[in-house]
């Protein structure tokens, strides 16, 4: 869940440890010294017969003395994106981060289900996201792309 301990500036996913996700897949968190981030799941919501939106639910435990954390958008010109098992890519609805309230030392469930946090026009045939790159911003010294791989998508199921 936490990756390696290091000082992170920019996109340091290459230096983060890869860990298994209980809901399936793996992740790299280059911001492990500032926040423990666990993927609860990727959830699809139908918007038509063949398409929908996909959003992530995270569990975030801040290690840094911060009460907000930003997700999504672009970090160092790298966009938040997801790629399904067929190679189709999807983006979220914003270029900037959208901030969520968190508490230092306490795990808080964070749903990225608002209009700017969801991946739009996702084909409902998407059963697995080969990769999800999620921009994350704590502060200027702690920002980067969290990488999830082989994440199952649960369609029309409510998060637990």
mmCIF file of C-alpha atoms in Angstrom:
data_model
loop_
_atom_site.group_PDB
_atom_site.id
_atom_site.type_symbol
_atom_site.label_atom_id
_atom_site.label_comp_id
_atom_site.label_asym_id
_atom_site.label_seq_id
_atom_site.Cartn_x
_atom_site.Cartn_y
_atom_site.Cartn_z
ATOM 1 C CA UNK A 1 0.000 0.000 0.000
ATOM 2 C CA UNK A 2 2.784 2.443 0.671
ATOM 3 C CA UNK A 3 5.686 1.802 -1.668
ATOM 4 C CA UNK A 4 9.230 2.907 -0.850
ATOM 5 C CA UNK A 5 10.103 5.741 1.493
ATOM 6 C CA UNK A 6 11.771 8.552 -0.435
ATOM 7 C CA UNK A 7 11.594 12.254 -1.158
ATOM 8 C CA UNK A 8 9.389 12.711 -4.180
ATOM 9 C CA UNK A 9 9.331 15.546 -6.637
ATOM 10 C CA UNK A 10 7.580 15.229 -9.941
ATOM 11 C CA UNK A 11 6.744 11.817 -11.329
ATOM 12 C CA UNK A 12 8.765 9.261 -9.385
ATOM 13 C CA UNK A 13 6.622 6.181 -9.993
ATOM 14 C CA UNK A 14 9.703 4.372 -11.253
ATOM 15 C CA UNK A 15 11.171 4.546 -7.723
ATOM 16 C CA UNK A 16 8.018 3.339 -5.978
ATOM 17 C CA UNK A 17 7.532 -0.267 -4.957
ATOM 18 C CA UNK A 18 4.798 -2.281 -6.681
ATOM 19 C CA UNK A 19 2.261 -3.743 -4.244
ATOM 20 C CA UNK A 20 -0.794 -5.960 -4.679
ATOM 21 C CA UNK A 21 -4.271 -4.439 -4.353
ATOM 22 C CA UNK A 22 -6.808 -6.499 -2.356
ATOM 23 C CA UNK A 23 -9.538 -5.811 -4.966
ATOM 24 C CA UNK A 24 -7.228 -7.036 -7.759
ATOM 25 C CA UNK A 25 -4.217 -5.732 -9.654
ATOM 26 C CA UNK A 26 -1.160 -3.829 -8.444
ATOM 27 C CA UNK A 27 -0.182 -0.240 -7.690
ATOM 28 C CA UNK A 28 2.828 2.043 -7.394
ATOM 29 C CA UNK A 29 2.557 5.008 -5.020
ATOM 30 C CA UNK A 30 5.433 7.486 -5.409
ATOM 31 C CA UNK A 31 3.915 9.607 -2.601
ATOM 32 C CA UNK A 32 4.139 6.922 0.093
ATOM 33 C CA UNK A 33 6.033 9.187 2.499
ATOM 34 C CA UNK A 34 3.126 11.679 2.423
ATOM 35 C CA UNK A 35 0.058 9.412 2.135
ATOM 36 C CA UNK A 36 -0.945 5.758 2.295
ATOM 37 C CA UNK A 37 -3.317 5.221 -0.626
ATOM 38 C CA UNK A 38 -5.246 2.010 -1.198
ATOM 39 C CA UNK A 39 -7.559 1.344 -4.130
ATOM 40 C CA UNK A 40 -10.900 0.046 -2.849
ATOM 41 C CA UNK A 41 -12.074 -0.508 -6.416
ATOM 42 C CA UNK A 42 -12.928 0.777 -9.880
ATOM 43 C CA UNK A 43 -16.680 1.103 -10.384
ATOM 44 C CA UNK A 44 -18.570 1.479 -13.636
ATOM 45 C CA UNK A 45 -21.913 3.259 -13.856
ATOM 46 C CA UNK A 46 -24.021 2.765 -17.000
ATOM 47 C CA UNK A 47 -24.977 5.916 -18.902
ATOM 48 C CA UNK A 48 -26.356 4.121 -21.979
ATOM 49 C CA UNK A 49 -26.721 0.592 -23.321
ATOM 50 C CA UNK A 50 -23.048 0.322 -24.346
ATOM 51 C CA UNK A 51 -21.209 3.058 -22.427
ATOM 52 C CA UNK A 52 -20.735 4.377 -18.937
ATOM 53 C CA UNK A 53 -18.431 6.193 -16.585
ATOM 54 C CA UNK A 54 -15.790 4.592 -14.382
ATOM 55 C CA UNK A 55 -14.688 6.062 -11.078
ATOM 56 C CA UNK A 56 -12.196 5.062 -8.415
ATOM 57 C CA UNK A 57 -12.789 4.682 -4.705
ATOM 58 C CA UNK A 58 -9.680 5.088 -2.579
ATOM 59 C CA UNK A 59 -8.807 4.790 1.087
ATOM 60 C CA UNK A 60 -6.391 7.611 1.953
ATOM 61 C CA UNK A 61 -4.426 7.923 5.189
ATOM 62 C CA UNK A 62 -2.412 11.129 5.290
ATOM 63 C CA UNK A 63 1.049 10.961 6.828
ATOM 64 C CA UNK A 64 1.759 14.601 6.026
ATOM 65 C CA UNK A 65 0.181 17.366 8.082
ATOM 66 C CA UNK A 66 -2.401 18.185 5.390
ATOM 67 C CA UNK A 67 -6.205 18.213 5.381
ATOM 68 C CA UNK A 68 -6.687 18.118 1.590
ATOM 69 C CA UNK A 69 -5.255 16.061 -1.237
ATOM 70 C CA UNK A 70 -5.682 16.673 -4.966
ATOM 71 C CA UNK A 71 -6.439 13.949 -7.498
ATOM 72 C CA UNK A 72 -6.639 13.806 -11.274
ATOM 73 C CA UNK A 73 -5.603 16.288 -13.879
ATOM 74 C CA UNK A 74 -2.104 16.566 -15.228
ATOM 75 C CA UNK A 75 1.199 16.279 -13.344
ATOM 76 C CA UNK A 76 4.333 17.337 -15.216
ATOM 77 C CA UNK A 77 2.378 17.212 -18.507
ATOM 78 C CA UNK A 78 1.269 13.598 -17.893
ATOM 79 C CA UNK A 79 -2.537 13.279 -17.904
ATOM 80 C CA UNK A 80 -4.716 11.134 -15.671
ATOM 81 C CA UNK A 81 -5.856 8.274 -17.896
ATOM 82 C CA UNK A 82 -7.021 4.679 -18.016
ATOM 83 C CA UNK A 83 -6.522 1.994 -20.676
ATOM 84 C CA UNK A 84 -8.834 -1.025 -20.890
ATOM 85 C CA UNK A 85 -7.976 -4.604 -21.905
ATOM 86 C CA UNK A 86 -8.647 -3.775 -25.575
ATOM 87 C CA UNK A 87 -6.281 -0.783 -25.606
ATOM 88 C CA UNK A 88 -8.990 1.904 -25.513
ATOM 89 C CA UNK A 89 -7.874 4.951 -23.523
ATOM 90 C CA UNK A 90 -10.058 7.190 -21.366
ATOM 91 C CA UNK A 91 -9.500 10.562 -19.717
ATOM 92 C CA UNK A 92 -11.114 12.390 -16.815
ATOM 93 C CA UNK A 93 -12.900 15.705 -17.240
ATOM 94 C CA UNK A 94 -10.264 18.100 -15.945
ATOM 95 C CA UNK A 95 -6.707 19.237 -16.481
ATOM 96 C CA UNK A 96 -6.319 20.402 -12.851
ATOM 97 C CA UNK A 97 -6.591 18.510 -9.601
ATOM 98 C CA UNK A 98 -9.863 18.205 -7.711
ATOM 99 C CA UNK A 99 -9.319 18.310 -3.976
ATOM 100 C CA UNK A 100 -10.762 15.975 -1.360
ATOM 101 C CA UNK A 101 -10.816 16.432 2.401
ATOM 102 C CA UNK A 102 -8.721 13.995 4.449
ATOM 103 C CA UNK A 103 -7.426 13.753 8.020
ATOM 104 C CA UNK A 104 -3.859 13.131 9.116
ATOM 105 C CA UNK A 105 -3.421 9.655 10.607
ATOM 106 C CA UNK A 106 -6.965 8.450 9.824
ATOM 107 C CA UNK A 107 -7.968 6.355 6.788
ATOM 108 C CA UNK A 108 -10.693 8.226 4.870
ATOM 109 C CA UNK A 109 -12.694 6.693 2.028
ATOM 110 C CA UNK A 110 -12.533 8.989 -1.011
ATOM 111 C CA UNK A 111 -14.797 8.476 -4.017
ATOM 112 C CA UNK A 112 -13.604 10.165 -7.199
ATOM 113 C CA UNK A 113 -17.142 10.142 -8.587
ATOM 114 C CA UNK A 114 -17.818 13.804 -9.302
ATOM 115 C CA UNK A 115 -18.041 15.131 -12.858
ATOM 116 C CA UNK A 116 -14.308 15.861 -13.059
ATOM 117 C CA UNK A 117 -13.111 12.635 -11.435
ATOM 118 C CA UNK A 118 -14.745 10.021 -13.649
ATOM 119 C CA UNK A 119 -13.464 8.416 -16.827
ATOM 120 C CA UNK A 120 -16.144 9.160 -19.425
ATOM 121 C CA UNK A 121 -17.541 7.232 -22.397
ATOM 122 C CA UNK A 122 -16.051 3.949 -21.219
ATOM 123 C CA UNK A 123 -17.187 0.935 -23.217
ATOM 124 C CA UNK A 124 -19.124 -1.464 -21.002
ATOM 125 C CA UNK A 125 -17.023 -4.275 -22.482
ATOM 126 C CA UNK A 126 -14.148 -2.910 -20.337
ATOM 127 C CA UNK A 127 -13.723 -5.568 -17.664
ATOM 128 C CA UNK A 128 -10.139 -4.745 -16.679
ATOM 129 C CA UNK A 129 -8.135 -1.546 -16.847
ATOM 130 C CA UNK A 130 -4.631 -2.566 -17.932
ATOM 131 C CA UNK A 131 -3.321 0.666 -16.478
ATOM 132 C CA UNK A 132 -4.723 3.653 -14.617
ATOM 133 C CA UNK A 133 -2.472 6.655 -14.069
ATOM 134 C CA UNK A 134 -3.911 8.986 -11.443
ATOM 135 C CA UNK A 135 -2.399 12.399 -10.784
ATOM 136 C CA UNK A 136 -1.968 13.119 -7.074
ATOM 137 C CA UNK A 137 -0.924 16.388 -5.428
ATOM 138 C CA UNK A 138 -0.143 16.833 -1.721
ATOM 139 C CA UNK A 139 2.228 19.795 -2.093
ATOM 140 C CA UNK A 140 4.974 20.937 -4.467
ATOM 141 C CA UNK A 141 7.439 18.407 -3.020
ATOM 142 C CA UNK A 142 4.926 15.531 -3.054
ATOM 143 C CA UNK A 143 3.181 15.154 -6.380
ATOM 144 C CA UNK A 144 3.194 12.481 -9.029
ATOM 145 C CA UNK A 145 1.287 9.777 -10.845
ATOM 146 C CA UNK A 146 -0.043 6.808 -8.913
ATOM 147 C CA UNK A 147 -0.082 3.804 -11.233
ATOM 148 C CA UNK A 148 -2.580 0.962 -10.952
ATOM 149 C CA UNK A 149 -2.318 -2.117 -13.197
ATOM 150 C CA UNK A 150 -4.773 -4.896 -14.075
ATOM 151 C CA UNK A 151 -7.656 -3.408 -12.096
ATOM 152 C CA UNK A 152 -11.039 -5.139 -12.494
ATOM 153 C CA UNK A 153 -14.007 -2.861 -13.276
ATOM 154 C CA UNK A 154 -17.201 -3.637 -11.371
ATOM 155 C CA UNK A 155 -20.173 -2.483 -13.450
ATOM 156 C CA UNK A 156 -23.350 -1.168 -11.810
ATOM 157 C CA UNK A 157 -22.270 -2.265 -8.332
ATOM 158 C CA UNK A 158 -22.249 0.065 -5.321
ATOM 159 C CA UNK A 159 -18.895 0.416 -3.503
ATOM 160 C CA UNK A 160 -18.659 -1.302 -0.137
#
